[in-house]
Amino acid sequence: MTDQTHETLASVDLGSNSFHMLVAKVDAEGRLSKIDSLRESVRLGGGLTEDKLLTDEVQERGLQALKKFRQRLEALPQGSVRVAGTNTLRKARNASEFIKKATEVLGHPIEVISGREEARLIYLGVANGHSTQSGKRLIIDIGGGSTEMILGEGMDMELTESVSTGCVELSKRYFDDGQLTFERFERASLSAKLSILPVSQRLIQSTWEHTIGCSGTIKAIRRIVLERGWSPSGITLDSLYALRREMIKAGHVDKLSFESLKKSRRPVLAGGLADLIAVFEMLQIEEMEVSKQALREGLLYDLIGRMEKSDVREHTVQSFMNNWRIDRVQAEQVADLAVHFFHQVKGYWAKEKHQNLLRWAGLLHEIGLQISHRRYHRHGAYVLANADLAGFSFQEQQLLATLVLYHRRKCKPEQMVLPELLTEPIKRLCVLLRLAVLFCRQRVKTDLLPVRLEIDGDQVFLMCDAQWLEARALLKADLEKERKNLSYIGIQLNIVLEPQAADG
């Protein structure tokens, strides 16, 4: 690592069953060395009502867990900690309410990631832990509310999928009273199979040399399997059947007597086992090895990539530019000018962390043209809000889509559905992008324009060479129109004409 202030990094996984924290040191080669970890059983998914609302009780459990994490994380600088919310926070209608409180408690921003982004990060974590392994691998991660399945080789992923079935969700639905019967296991496994079916049909057409499981449920099952001697090393289907028989014999989760099973894992073990049996049967898996690494490590490796200028988000943007046949010359000219304006107002109006977001919006602002020129900004915003953008969190996608939506035409602040803390920064970034688009309207590659920005509160002073602007009647008319458009969001654009430098 070249930046000494970031040699200690941390990740927090806000899972549907447990909250996990990992603190690690990073060496010069980018390898992780764990120095601290903490797990708190929150069962966030169990506190999700039928109306998809997190109960006050489960929110409080989550906040109490994060208070413990903060004691370890508060010494780490901003940018060295990544916090990711997964399935339950994707589903909860009041997730933003919890995230706001959780961010205040933890002191670091929280990202909610999509299922496929979660799968990508899991693969990144596992693959780095098995870097010497050759051949194609299938990675399975059973979480509290979702199951991720990733097929890949080396560091390259061929398929990343996430389905909404997990140990908390199945345990709540089929084993809520703790009773363990064969019929309940069968119903739970059938439910999991129905969720897995679309993915399994794609996977069974492929081949792979290694099946690797990871995360709490699978690691807990492996410990029990080894404890009872049902398998010499990994997990087999017969060993899962043996575990199921033993649990049915016990009759109730409170009577489970496996030495290696933590008490907090008991209520969700049945759902996790039913899910894993479904995966084995559907994918015809013979044996599964188990990895120590998963999402938390993946978050850290991804963070290292961002610090070392190998940001997967940049690769995603470049790929979208190619796939959507975006005019690269025009896009780069707009993005460069927007960033040029950004540096002129940075510190007054914009924060460093938003620079990449503005640049990416500039590169992708015309993505909707491949659908239709009419209202292309709306088409582009829809694509960016709903596509699978590797490396981007839900919040980042929302912000990117908002910038693209408002890069032209009228700005309507009441339609900016953003968290309160982000509305003002994004509004200001919109101004920078809009001006860049306006100045590049001729679609002609030009040298640096004779314009600059100065800021005073919500007033923007566009300092412009008088003679240069007078020679561009269309641009002058566009700027006058833009003054009115920006007034709708409380921004006053002032056009200040300056004499040519040579005259002075």
Short mmCIF file of C-alpha atoms in Angstrom, two decimals:
data_model
loop_
_atom_site.label_atom_id
_atom_site.label_comp_id
_atom_site.label_asym_id
_atom_site.label_seq_id
_atom_site.Cartn_x
_atom_site.Cartn_y
_atom_site.Cartn_z
CA MET A 1 0.00 0.00 0.00
CA THR A 2 1.37 3.39 -0.94
CA ASP A 3 -0.90 5.36 1.43
CA GLN A 4 0.27 4.70 4.99
CA THR A 5 -2.90 6.16 6.51
CA HIS A 6 -4.88 3.33 4.95
CA GLU A 7 -2.71 0.36 5.83
CA THR A 8 -5.34 -0.67 8.38
CA LEU A 9 -8.75 -1.26 6.79
CA ALA A 10 -12.07 -2.54 8.04
CA SER A 11 -15.29 -3.94 6.66
CA VAL A 12 -18.71 -4.37 8.22
CA ASP A 13 -21.29 -6.80 6.85
CA LEU A 14 -24.85 -5.94 7.94
CA GLY A 15 -26.26 -9.38 7.21
CA SER A 16 -29.79 -10.66 7.65
CA ASN A 17 -28.67 -12.98 10.45
CA SER A 18 -25.54 -11.44 11.96
CA PHE A 19 -23.55 -8.24 11.81
CA HIS A 20 -19.84 -8.89 11.23
CA MET A 21 -16.82 -6.62 11.52
CA LEU A 22 -13.35 -7.37 10.19
CA VAL A 23 -10.26 -5.24 10.79
CA ALA A 24 -7.14 -6.13 8.82
CA LYS A 25 -3.71 -4.82 7.94
CA VAL A 26 -2.72 -4.68 4.29
CA ASP A 27 0.87 -5.37 3.27
CA ALA A 28 2.73 -3.90 0.30
CA GLU A 29 1.49 -6.71 -1.97
CA GLY A 30 -2.14 -6.10 -1.03
CA ARG A 31 -2.47 -9.18 1.19
CA LEU A 32 -4.76 -9.06 4.22
CA SER A 33 -3.75 -9.97 7.74
CA LYS A 34 -6.63 -10.08 10.22
CA ILE A 35 -6.05 -8.19 13.44
CA ASP A 36 -9.59 -8.10 14.86
CA SER A 37 -13.09 -9.37 14.19
CA LEU A 38 -16.44 -9.22 15.89
CA ARG A 39 -19.79 -10.93 15.32
CA GLU A 40 -23.14 -9.89 16.76
CA SER A 41 -26.27 -11.98 16.26
CA VAL A 42 -28.94 -9.44 15.29
CA ARG A 43 -31.28 -11.55 13.10
CA LEU A 44 -32.31 -8.46 11.17
CA GLY A 45 -34.29 -10.60 8.72
CA GLY A 46 -36.33 -12.05 11.58
CA GLY A 47 -37.47 -8.53 12.45
CA LEU A 48 -38.89 -7.84 9.00
CA THR A 49 -42.70 -7.77 9.13
CA GLU A 50 -45.05 -9.02 6.41
CA ASP A 51 -45.35 -5.37 5.34
CA LYS A 52 -41.57 -5.30 4.79
CA LEU A 53 -40.88 -3.02 7.76
CA LEU A 54 -38.07 -3.43 10.27
CA THR A 55 -39.50 -3.51 13.78
CA ASP A 56 -38.30 -1.03 16.39
CA GLU A 57 -36.96 -3.95 18.42
CA VAL A 58 -34.71 -5.33 15.68
CA GLN A 59 -33.52 -1.84 14.76
CA GLU A 60 -32.47 -1.31 18.36
CA ARG A 61 -30.63 -4.65 18.39
CA GLY A 62 -28.78 -3.58 15.27
CA LEU A 63 -27.85 -0.18 16.69
CA GLN A 64 -26.56 -1.74 19.90
CA ALA A 65 -24.35 -4.07 17.86
CA LEU A 66 -22.99 -1.14 15.86
CA LYS A 67 -22.15 0.76 19.04
CA LYS A 68 -19.78 -2.09 19.91
CA PHE A 69 -18.26 -1.96 16.43
CA ARG A 70 -17.73 1.79 16.68
CA GLN A 71 -15.41 1.40 19.65
CA ARG A 72 -13.02 -0.46 17.34
CA LEU A 73 -13.58 1.62 14.20
CA GLU A 74 -13.59 5.20 15.47
CA ALA A 75 -9.80 5.49 15.19
CA LEU A 76 -9.88 4.63 11.48
CA PRO A 77 -10.15 7.50 8.98
CA GLN A 78 -13.01 8.00 6.54
CA GLY A 79 -12.44 5.99 3.41
CA SER A 80 -10.71 3.12 5.19
CA VAL A 81 -13.95 1.42 6.28
CA ARG A 82 -16.59 -0.15 4.03
CA VAL A 83 -20.01 -1.00 5.42
CA ALA A 84 -22.43 -3.05 3.32
CA GLY A 85 -26.09 -3.86 3.88
CA THR A 86 -27.47 -6.95 2.16
CA ASN A 87 -30.78 -8.75 1.59
CA THR A 88 -32.91 -7.45 4.46
CA LEU A 89 -31.86 -3.84 3.88
CA ARG A 90 -32.62 -4.35 0.18
CA LYS A 91 -36.15 -5.45 1.07
CA ALA A 92 -37.10 -3.22 4.00
CA ARG A 93 -39.32 -0.27 3.10
CA ASN A 94 -37.97 1.68 6.06
CA ALA A 95 -34.34 0.76 5.42
CA SER A 96 -33.38 4.44 4.94
CA GLU A 97 -34.67 5.22 8.44
CA PHE A 98 -32.45 2.53 9.96
CA ILE A 99 -29.47 3.41 7.77
CA LYS A 100 -29.61 7.06 8.86
CA LYS A 101 -29.52 6.08 12.54
CA ALA A 102 -26.91 3.38 11.93
CA THR A 103 -24.61 5.80 10.08
CA GLU A 104 -24.74 8.23 12.99
CA VAL A 105 -23.88 5.44 15.43
CA LEU A 106 -21.11 3.86 13.35
CA GLY A 107 -19.55 7.06 12.03
CA HIS A 108 -19.00 5.63 8.54
CA PRO A 109 -21.27 5.60 5.46
CA ILE A 110 -23.40 2.53 4.79
CA GLU A 111 -23.90 1.11 1.30
CA VAL A 112 -26.80 -1.17 0.39
CA ILE A 113 -25.56 -3.53 -2.31
CA SER A 114 -27.53 -5.54 -4.85
CA GLY A 115 -27.64 -9.33 -4.78
CA ARG A 116 -25.32 -9.62 -7.75
CA GLU A 117 -22.90 -7.10 -6.29
CA GLU A 118 -22.93 -9.13 -3.08
CA ALA A 119 -22.16 -12.24 -5.15
CA ARG A 120 -19.29 -10.46 -6.92
CA LEU A 121 -17.75 -9.36 -3.63
CA ILE A 122 -18.12 -12.84 -2.13
CA TYR A 123 -16.28 -14.31 -5.11
CA LEU A 124 -13.56 -11.66 -4.75
CA GLY A 125 -13.06 -12.64 -1.11
CA VAL A 126 -13.03 -16.39 -1.72
CA ALA A 127 -10.91 -16.24 -4.88
CA ASN A 128 -8.20 -14.26 -3.10
CA GLY A 129 -8.15 -16.93 -0.41
CA HIS A 130 -7.79 -19.68 -3.02
CA SER A 131 -5.45 -17.86 -5.41
CA THR A 132 -3.26 -20.93 -6.04
CA GLN A 133 -6.23 -23.14 -6.95
CA SER A 134 -6.55 -23.94 -10.65
CA GLY A 135 -9.70 -24.84 -12.55
CA LYS A 136 -13.24 -23.53 -12.58
CA ARG A 137 -15.01 -23.14 -9.23
CA LEU A 138 -18.60 -22.77 -8.02
CA ILE A 139 -18.96 -20.71 -4.86
CA ILE A 140 -22.05 -20.99 -2.66
CA ASP A 141 -22.88 -18.58 0.17
CA ILE A 142 -26.00 -19.11 2.28
CA GLY A 143 -26.83 -15.95 4.17
CA GLY A 144 -29.74 -14.98 6.35
CA GLY A 145 -32.01 -13.79 3.54
CA SER A 146 -30.31 -14.77 0.31
CA THR A 147 -28.18 -17.44 -1.31
CA GLU A 148 -25.39 -16.42 -3.68
CA MET A 149 -24.03 -18.69 -6.41
CA ILE A 150 -20.99 -17.65 -8.43
CA LEU A 151 -19.20 -19.56 -11.18
CA GLY A 152 -15.72 -18.48 -12.17
CA GLU A 153 -12.06 -19.27 -12.68
CA GLY A 154 -9.12 -17.42 -11.19
CA MET A 155 -10.30 -13.85 -10.61
CA ASP A 156 -12.78 -13.92 -13.50
CA MET A 157 -16.49 -14.49 -12.94
CA GLU A 158 -18.67 -16.23 -15.50
CA LEU A 159 -21.98 -16.09 -13.61
CA THR A 160 -23.06 -14.19 -10.50
CA GLU A 161 -26.51 -14.86 -9.07
CA SER A 162 -28.40 -14.14 -5.87
CA VAL A 163 -31.74 -15.69 -4.92
CA SER A 164 -34.05 -14.70 -2.08
CA THR A 165 -33.80 -17.73 0.16
CA GLY A 166 -31.68 -18.00 3.29
CA CYS A 167 -31.37 -19.46 6.76
CA VAL A 168 -33.33 -16.76 8.62
CA GLU A 169 -36.10 -16.55 6.04
CA LEU A 170 -36.62 -20.34 5.85
CA SER A 171 -36.31 -20.82 9.62
CA LYS A 172 -38.87 -18.11 10.27
CA ARG A 173 -41.31 -19.58 7.75
CA TYR A 174 -41.00 -23.31 8.50
CA PHE A 175 -39.38 -23.70 11.94
CA ASP A 176 -40.60 -20.61 13.80
CA ASP A 177 -41.78 -22.62 16.84
CA GLY A 178 -38.55 -24.62 16.93
CA GLN A 179 -40.19 -27.95 16.04
CA LEU A 180 -38.05 -30.14 13.75
CA THR A 181 -39.81 -32.72 11.57
CA PHE A 182 -39.05 -34.43 8.26
CA GLU A 183 -42.13 -32.84 6.67
CA ARG A 184 -40.99 -29.33 7.64
CA PHE A 185 -37.52 -29.94 6.25
CA GLU A 186 -39.03 -31.20 3.01
CA ARG A 187 -41.27 -28.14 2.66
CA ALA A 188 -38.40 -25.77 3.43
CA SER A 189 -36.10 -27.48 0.90
CA LEU A 190 -38.84 -27.41 -1.73
CA SER A 191 -39.29 -23.67 -1.19
CA ALA A 192 -35.54 -23.17 -1.60
CA LYS A 193 -35.51 -25.30 -4.76
CA LEU A 194 -38.21 -23.15 -6.33
CA SER A 195 -36.06 -20.07 -5.73
CA ILE A 196 -32.91 -21.76 -7.00
CA LEU A 197 -34.53 -23.37 -10.07
CA PRO A 198 -33.91 -20.60 -12.66
CA VAL A 199 -30.23 -20.39 -11.70
CA SER A 200 -29.74 -24.15 -11.43
CA GLN A 201 -30.91 -24.66 -14.99
CA ARG A 202 -28.07 -22.43 -16.17
CA LEU A 203 -25.48 -23.93 -13.84
CA ILE A 204 -26.07 -27.61 -14.62
CA GLN A 205 -25.20 -26.87 -18.24
CA SER A 206 -21.71 -25.88 -17.05
CA THR A 207 -18.91 -27.86 -15.48
CA TRP A 208 -16.59 -26.97 -12.62
CA GLU A 209 -13.77 -28.65 -10.70
CA HIS A 210 -14.29 -27.19 -7.23
CA THR A 211 -17.38 -26.43 -5.15
CA ILE A 212 -16.65 -24.01 -2.32
CA GLY A 213 -19.01 -22.93 0.44
CA CYS A 214 -18.56 -19.92 2.70
CA SER A 215 -20.09 -17.82 5.50
CA GLY A 216 -21.72 -18.71 8.80
CA THR A 217 -24.33 -21.33 7.91
CA ILE A 218 -22.01 -23.49 5.81
CA LYS A 219 -19.10 -23.14 8.24
CA ALA A 220 -21.36 -24.14 11.15
CA ILE A 221 -22.62 -27.20 9.26
CA ARG A 222 -19.07 -28.24 8.35
CA ARG A 223 -17.99 -28.05 12.00
CA ILE A 224 -20.86 -30.33 13.03
CA VAL A 225 -20.15 -32.75 10.16
CA LEU A 226 -16.50 -33.04 11.22
CA GLU A 227 -17.44 -33.24 14.89
CA ARG A 228 -19.68 -36.25 14.23
CA GLY A 229 -17.33 -37.87 11.73
CA TRP A 230 -19.90 -37.89 8.91
CA SER A 231 -17.29 -36.68 6.42
CA PRO A 232 -13.47 -36.68 6.61
CA SER A 233 -12.95 -33.14 5.31
CA GLY A 234 -15.66 -31.31 3.36
CA ILE A 235 -19.45 -31.52 3.22
CA THR A 236 -21.26 -34.29 1.32
CA LEU A 237 -24.96 -34.83 0.67
CA ASP A 238 -24.91 -37.95 2.87
CA SER A 239 -23.44 -35.89 5.71
CA LEU A 240 -26.26 -33.36 5.31
CA TYR A 241 -28.84 -36.14 5.46
CA ALA A 242 -27.15 -37.47 8.61
CA LEU A 243 -27.34 -34.02 10.21
CA ARG A 244 -30.99 -33.71 9.26
CA ARG A 245 -31.77 -37.11 10.86
CA GLU A 246 -29.98 -36.07 14.04
CA MET A 247 -31.91 -32.81 14.22
CA ILE A 248 -35.25 -34.53 13.62
CA LYS A 249 -34.35 -37.01 16.36
CA ALA A 250 -33.75 -34.08 18.75
CA GLY A 251 -37.20 -32.77 17.82
CA HIS A 252 -36.64 -29.13 18.79
CA VAL A 253 -33.91 -26.53 18.22
CA ASP A 254 -33.50 -26.08 21.98
CA LYS A 255 -32.52 -29.76 22.29
CA LEU A 256 -29.71 -29.64 19.74
CA SER A 257 -26.52 -30.74 21.48
CA PHE A 258 -23.71 -30.23 18.99
CA GLU A 259 -20.61 -29.04 20.84
CA SER A 260 -19.45 -26.82 17.98
CA LEU A 261 -22.84 -25.12 17.49
CA LYS A 262 -23.11 -21.65 18.98
CA LYS A 263 -26.32 -20.95 20.86
CA SER A 264 -27.09 -17.95 18.63
CA ARG A 265 -26.92 -20.20 15.54
CA ARG A 266 -29.50 -22.74 16.80
CA PRO A 267 -32.68 -20.89 15.72
CA VAL A 268 -31.52 -20.60 12.09
CA LEU A 269 -29.65 -23.89 11.58
CA ALA A 270 -32.68 -25.81 10.29
CA GLY A 271 -33.44 -23.24 7.60
CA GLY A 272 -29.79 -23.14 6.58
CA LEU A 273 -29.57 -26.93 6.37
CA ALA A 274 -32.76 -27.17 4.30
CA ASP A 275 -31.34 -24.55 1.94
CA LEU A 276 -27.99 -26.32 1.59
CA ILE A 277 -29.66 -29.69 0.93
CA ALA A 278 -31.70 -28.02 -1.83
CA VAL A 279 -28.51 -26.61 -3.38
CA PHE A 280 -26.73 -29.99 -3.26
CA GLU A 281 -29.70 -31.84 -4.78
CA MET A 282 -30.47 -29.27 -7.49
CA LEU A 283 -26.85 -28.85 -8.61
CA GLN A 284 -25.87 -32.50 -8.08
CA ILE A 285 -22.94 -31.53 -5.87
CA GLU A 286 -20.84 -34.43 -4.58
CA GLU A 287 -18.61 -32.62 -2.10
CA MET A 288 -18.09 -29.05 -0.94
CA GLU A 289 -14.95 -27.58 0.57
CA VAL A 290 -15.32 -24.57 2.86
CA SER A 291 -13.56 -21.21 2.64
CA LYS A 292 -12.68 -18.98 5.57
CA GLN A 293 -13.14 -15.88 3.41
CA ALA A 294 -16.32 -14.35 2.00
CA LEU A 295 -18.08 -10.97 1.77
CA ARG A 296 -16.11 -9.14 4.45
CA GLU A 297 -12.80 -9.98 2.82
CA GLY A 298 -14.27 -9.18 -0.60
CA LEU A 299 -15.21 -5.70 0.61
CA LEU A 300 -11.63 -5.11 1.72
CA TYR A 301 -10.06 -6.41 -1.51
CA ASP A 302 -12.45 -4.18 -3.47
CA LEU A 303 -11.47 -1.22 -1.29
CA ILE A 304 -7.79 -1.96 -1.92
CA GLY A 305 -8.53 -1.96 -5.64
CA ARG A 306 -10.11 1.49 -5.40
CA MET A 307 -7.10 2.83 -3.52
CA GLU A 308 -4.67 1.34 -6.02
CA LYS A 309 -6.55 2.85 -8.99
CA SER A 310 -8.03 -0.49 -10.03
CA ASP A 311 -11.65 0.44 -9.35
CA VAL A 312 -14.15 -2.05 -10.77
CA ARG A 313 -16.64 0.82 -11.11
CA GLU A 314 -14.38 2.40 -13.73
CA HIS A 315 -14.34 -0.88 -15.66
CA THR A 316 -18.14 -1.02 -15.43
CA VAL A 317 -18.54 2.50 -16.83
CA GLN A 318 -16.13 1.80 -19.69
CA SER A 319 -17.98 -1.43 -20.49
CA PHE A 320 -21.33 0.39 -20.57
CA MET A 321 -19.88 3.02 -22.87
CA ASN A 322 -18.86 0.28 -25.30
CA ASN A 323 -22.02 -1.79 -25.02
CA TRP A 324 -24.33 1.22 -25.45
CA ARG A 325 -22.21 2.67 -28.27
CA ILE A 326 -21.76 6.02 -26.55
CA ASP A 327 -19.95 8.74 -28.51
CA ARG A 328 -16.70 8.47 -26.58
CA VAL A 329 -15.16 11.75 -27.80
CA GLN A 330 -18.23 13.73 -26.76
CA ALA A 331 -18.65 11.88 -23.47
CA GLU A 332 -15.03 12.39 -22.46
CA GLN A 333 -15.16 16.08 -23.40
CA VAL A 334 -18.24 16.61 -21.21
CA ALA A 335 -16.75 14.60 -18.35
CA ASP A 336 -13.42 16.46 -18.51
CA LEU A 337 -15.10 19.87 -18.50
CA ALA A 338 -17.40 18.88 -15.62
CA VAL A 339 -14.35 17.79 -13.60
CA HIS A 340 -12.58 21.03 -14.59
CA PHE A 341 -15.51 23.00 -13.14
CA PHE A 342 -15.49 20.69 -10.11
CA HIS A 343 -11.90 21.63 -9.26
CA GLN A 344 -12.77 25.33 -9.51
CA VAL A 345 -15.47 25.02 -6.84
CA LYS A 346 -14.05 22.14 -4.76
CA GLY A 347 -14.05 22.95 -1.10
CA TYR A 348 -16.78 25.56 -1.47
CA TRP A 349 -19.37 23.51 -3.26
CA ALA A 350 -18.16 19.97 -3.83
CA LYS A 351 -16.39 17.23 -1.89
CA GLU A 352 -13.54 15.14 -3.25
CA LYS A 353 -15.52 11.91 -2.84
CA HIS A 354 -18.06 13.12 -5.43
CA GLN A 355 -15.55 13.75 -8.23
CA ASN A 356 -15.70 10.23 -9.67
CA LEU A 357 -19.50 10.23 -9.55
CA LEU A 358 -19.61 13.47 -11.55
CA ARG A 359 -17.10 12.16 -14.08
CA TRP A 360 -18.98 8.89 -14.56
CA ALA A 361 -22.24 10.79 -15.04
CA GLY A 362 -20.51 12.85 -17.74
CA LEU A 363 -19.29 9.70 -19.48
CA LEU A 364 -22.74 8.08 -19.36
CA HIS A 365 -25.07 11.05 -19.77
CA GLU A 366 -25.99 10.08 -23.35
CA ILE A 367 -26.60 6.39 -22.67
CA GLY A 368 -30.34 6.86 -23.28
CA LEU A 369 -29.78 7.92 -26.90
CA GLN A 370 -29.64 4.26 -27.92
CA ILE A 371 -33.29 3.98 -26.89
CA SER A 372 -34.65 7.27 -28.22
CA HIS A 373 -33.50 10.86 -28.68
CA ARG A 374 -36.79 12.07 -27.24
CA ARG A 375 -36.43 12.28 -23.46
CA TYR A 376 -33.14 10.42 -23.68
CA HIS A 377 -32.14 11.76 -20.27
CA ARG A 378 -35.08 9.88 -18.74
CA HIS A 379 -34.23 6.68 -20.59
CA GLY A 380 -30.62 6.96 -19.46
CA ALA A 381 -31.61 7.53 -15.84
CA TYR A 382 -33.88 4.48 -15.93
CA VAL A 383 -31.12 2.28 -17.35
CA LEU A 384 -28.60 3.38 -14.74
CA ALA A 385 -31.05 3.05 -11.86
CA ASN A 386 -32.06 -0.49 -12.79
CA ALA A 387 -29.04 -2.13 -14.45
CA ASP A 388 -26.56 -4.38 -12.66
CA LEU A 389 -23.59 -2.03 -12.25
CA ALA A 390 -20.70 -4.04 -10.83
CA GLY A 391 -18.99 -2.18 -8.00
CA PHE A 392 -21.79 0.33 -7.43
CA SER A 393 -24.02 0.34 -4.36
CA PHE A 394 -27.75 1.06 -4.64
CA GLN A 395 -27.13 4.58 -3.35
CA GLU A 396 -24.40 5.25 -5.90
CA GLN A 397 -26.64 4.02 -8.71
CA GLN A 398 -29.42 6.29 -7.48
CA LEU A 399 -27.10 9.31 -7.44
CA LEU A 400 -25.66 8.49 -10.86
CA ALA A 401 -29.15 8.10 -12.32
CA THR A 402 -30.24 11.40 -10.75
CA LEU A 403 -27.32 13.29 -12.31
CA VAL A 404 -28.09 11.84 -15.74
CA LEU A 405 -31.81 12.60 -15.35
CA TYR A 406 -31.16 16.27 -14.57
CA HIS A 407 -28.32 17.01 -16.96
CA ARG A 408 -30.80 18.78 -19.27
CA ARG A 409 -34.28 20.34 -19.36
CA LYS A 410 -36.01 21.66 -16.24
CA CYS A 411 -34.85 20.67 -12.77
CA LYS A 412 -37.70 19.75 -10.45
CA PRO A 413 -36.43 19.55 -6.86
CA GLU A 414 -39.57 17.80 -5.65
CA GLN A 415 -38.66 14.86 -7.90
CA MET A 416 -35.16 14.47 -6.45
CA VAL A 417 -35.95 11.46 -4.28
CA LEU A 418 -32.70 11.47 -2.33
CA PRO A 419 -31.70 11.28 1.33
CA GLU A 420 -31.76 14.73 2.91
CA LEU A 421 -27.98 14.85 3.36
CA LEU A 422 -27.39 14.20 -0.34
CA THR A 423 -29.92 16.51 -1.97
CA GLU A 424 -27.75 19.65 -1.77
CA PRO A 425 -24.48 18.04 -2.97
CA ILE A 426 -26.20 16.32 -5.90
CA LYS A 427 -28.03 19.52 -6.83
CA ARG A 428 -24.69 21.29 -7.07
CA LEU A 429 -23.11 18.48 -9.07
CA CYS A 430 -26.07 18.73 -11.45
CA VAL A 431 -25.19 22.38 -12.07
CA LEU A 432 -21.61 21.46 -13.00
CA LEU A 433 -22.73 18.68 -15.34
CA ARG A 434 -25.42 20.83 -16.97
CA LEU A 435 -22.95 23.61 -17.70
CA ALA A 436 -20.44 21.12 -19.12
CA VAL A 437 -23.09 19.63 -21.42
CA LEU A 438 -24.19 23.09 -22.51
CA PHE A 439 -20.66 24.25 -23.39
CA CYS A 440 -20.02 21.02 -25.35
CA ARG A 441 -23.25 21.20 -27.33
CA GLN A 442 -21.47 21.79 -30.65
CA ARG A 443 -19.83 18.35 -30.31
CA VAL A 444 -16.52 19.72 -31.50
CA LYS A 445 -13.31 18.95 -29.66
CA THR A 446 -11.98 22.24 -28.31
CA ASP A 447 -9.13 23.44 -26.17
CA LEU A 448 -9.78 24.75 -22.68
CA LEU A 449 -12.65 27.23 -22.81
CA PRO A 450 -12.19 30.87 -21.69
CA VAL A 451 -14.64 30.44 -18.81
CA ARG A 452 -14.37 29.83 -15.09
CA LEU A 453 -16.72 29.47 -12.14
CA GLU A 454 -16.81 31.33 -8.85
CA ILE A 455 -19.22 30.53 -6.03
CA ASP A 456 -20.93 32.54 -3.32
CA GLY A 457 -23.49 30.42 -1.48
CA ASP A 458 -26.16 29.44 -4.02
CA GLN A 459 -24.91 31.99 -6.51
CA VAL A 460 -22.80 30.81 -9.44
CA PHE A 461 -20.72 33.41 -11.24
CA LEU A 462 -19.83 32.27 -14.74
CA MET A 463 -16.84 34.39 -15.70
CA CYS A 464 -16.69 34.45 -19.47
CA ASP A 465 -14.61 36.22 -22.12
CA ALA A 466 -16.98 38.87 -23.54
CA GLN A 467 -15.79 38.82 -27.14
CA TRP A 468 -15.70 35.02 -27.20
CA LEU A 469 -19.29 34.74 -25.95
CA GLU A 470 -20.60 37.50 -28.26
CA ALA A 471 -19.39 35.41 -31.21
CA ARG A 472 -21.54 32.48 -30.04
CA ALA A 473 -25.16 33.58 -30.19
CA LEU A 474 -26.58 30.06 -29.66
CA LEU A 475 -24.49 29.48 -26.55
CA LYS A 476 -25.45 32.88 -25.20
CA ALA A 477 -29.14 32.06 -25.68
CA ASP A 478 -28.66 28.67 -24.01
CA LEU A 479 -27.02 30.31 -21.00
CA GLU A 480 -29.91 32.74 -20.62
CA LYS A 481 -32.32 29.80 -20.69
CA GLU A 482 -30.17 27.94 -18.18
CA ARG A 483 -30.44 30.86 -15.75
CA LYS A 484 -34.17 30.25 -15.59
CA ASN A 485 -33.86 26.46 -15.35
CA LEU A 486 -31.43 26.65 -12.43
CA SER A 487 -33.64 29.11 -10.58
CA TYR A 488 -36.13 26.26 -10.06
CA ILE A 489 -33.65 24.56 -7.73
CA GLY A 490 -32.61 27.73 -5.94
CA ILE A 491 -29.43 28.39 -7.91
CA GLN A 492 -28.78 31.89 -9.26
CA LEU A 493 -26.59 31.83 -12.36
CA ASN A 494 -24.82 35.13 -13.03
CA ILE A 495 -23.04 35.58 -16.35
CA VAL A 496 -20.11 37.95 -15.89
CA LEU A 497 -18.54 39.21 -19.11
CA GLU A 498 -14.83 39.93 -18.90
CA PRO A 499 -12.64 41.82 -21.38
CA GLN A 500 -10.00 39.88 -23.24
CA ALA A 501 -6.84 39.32 -21.25
CA ALA A 502 -4.81 41.03 -24.00
CA ASP A 503 -6.82 44.23 -23.49
CA GLY A 504 -5.83 44.37 -19.85
#
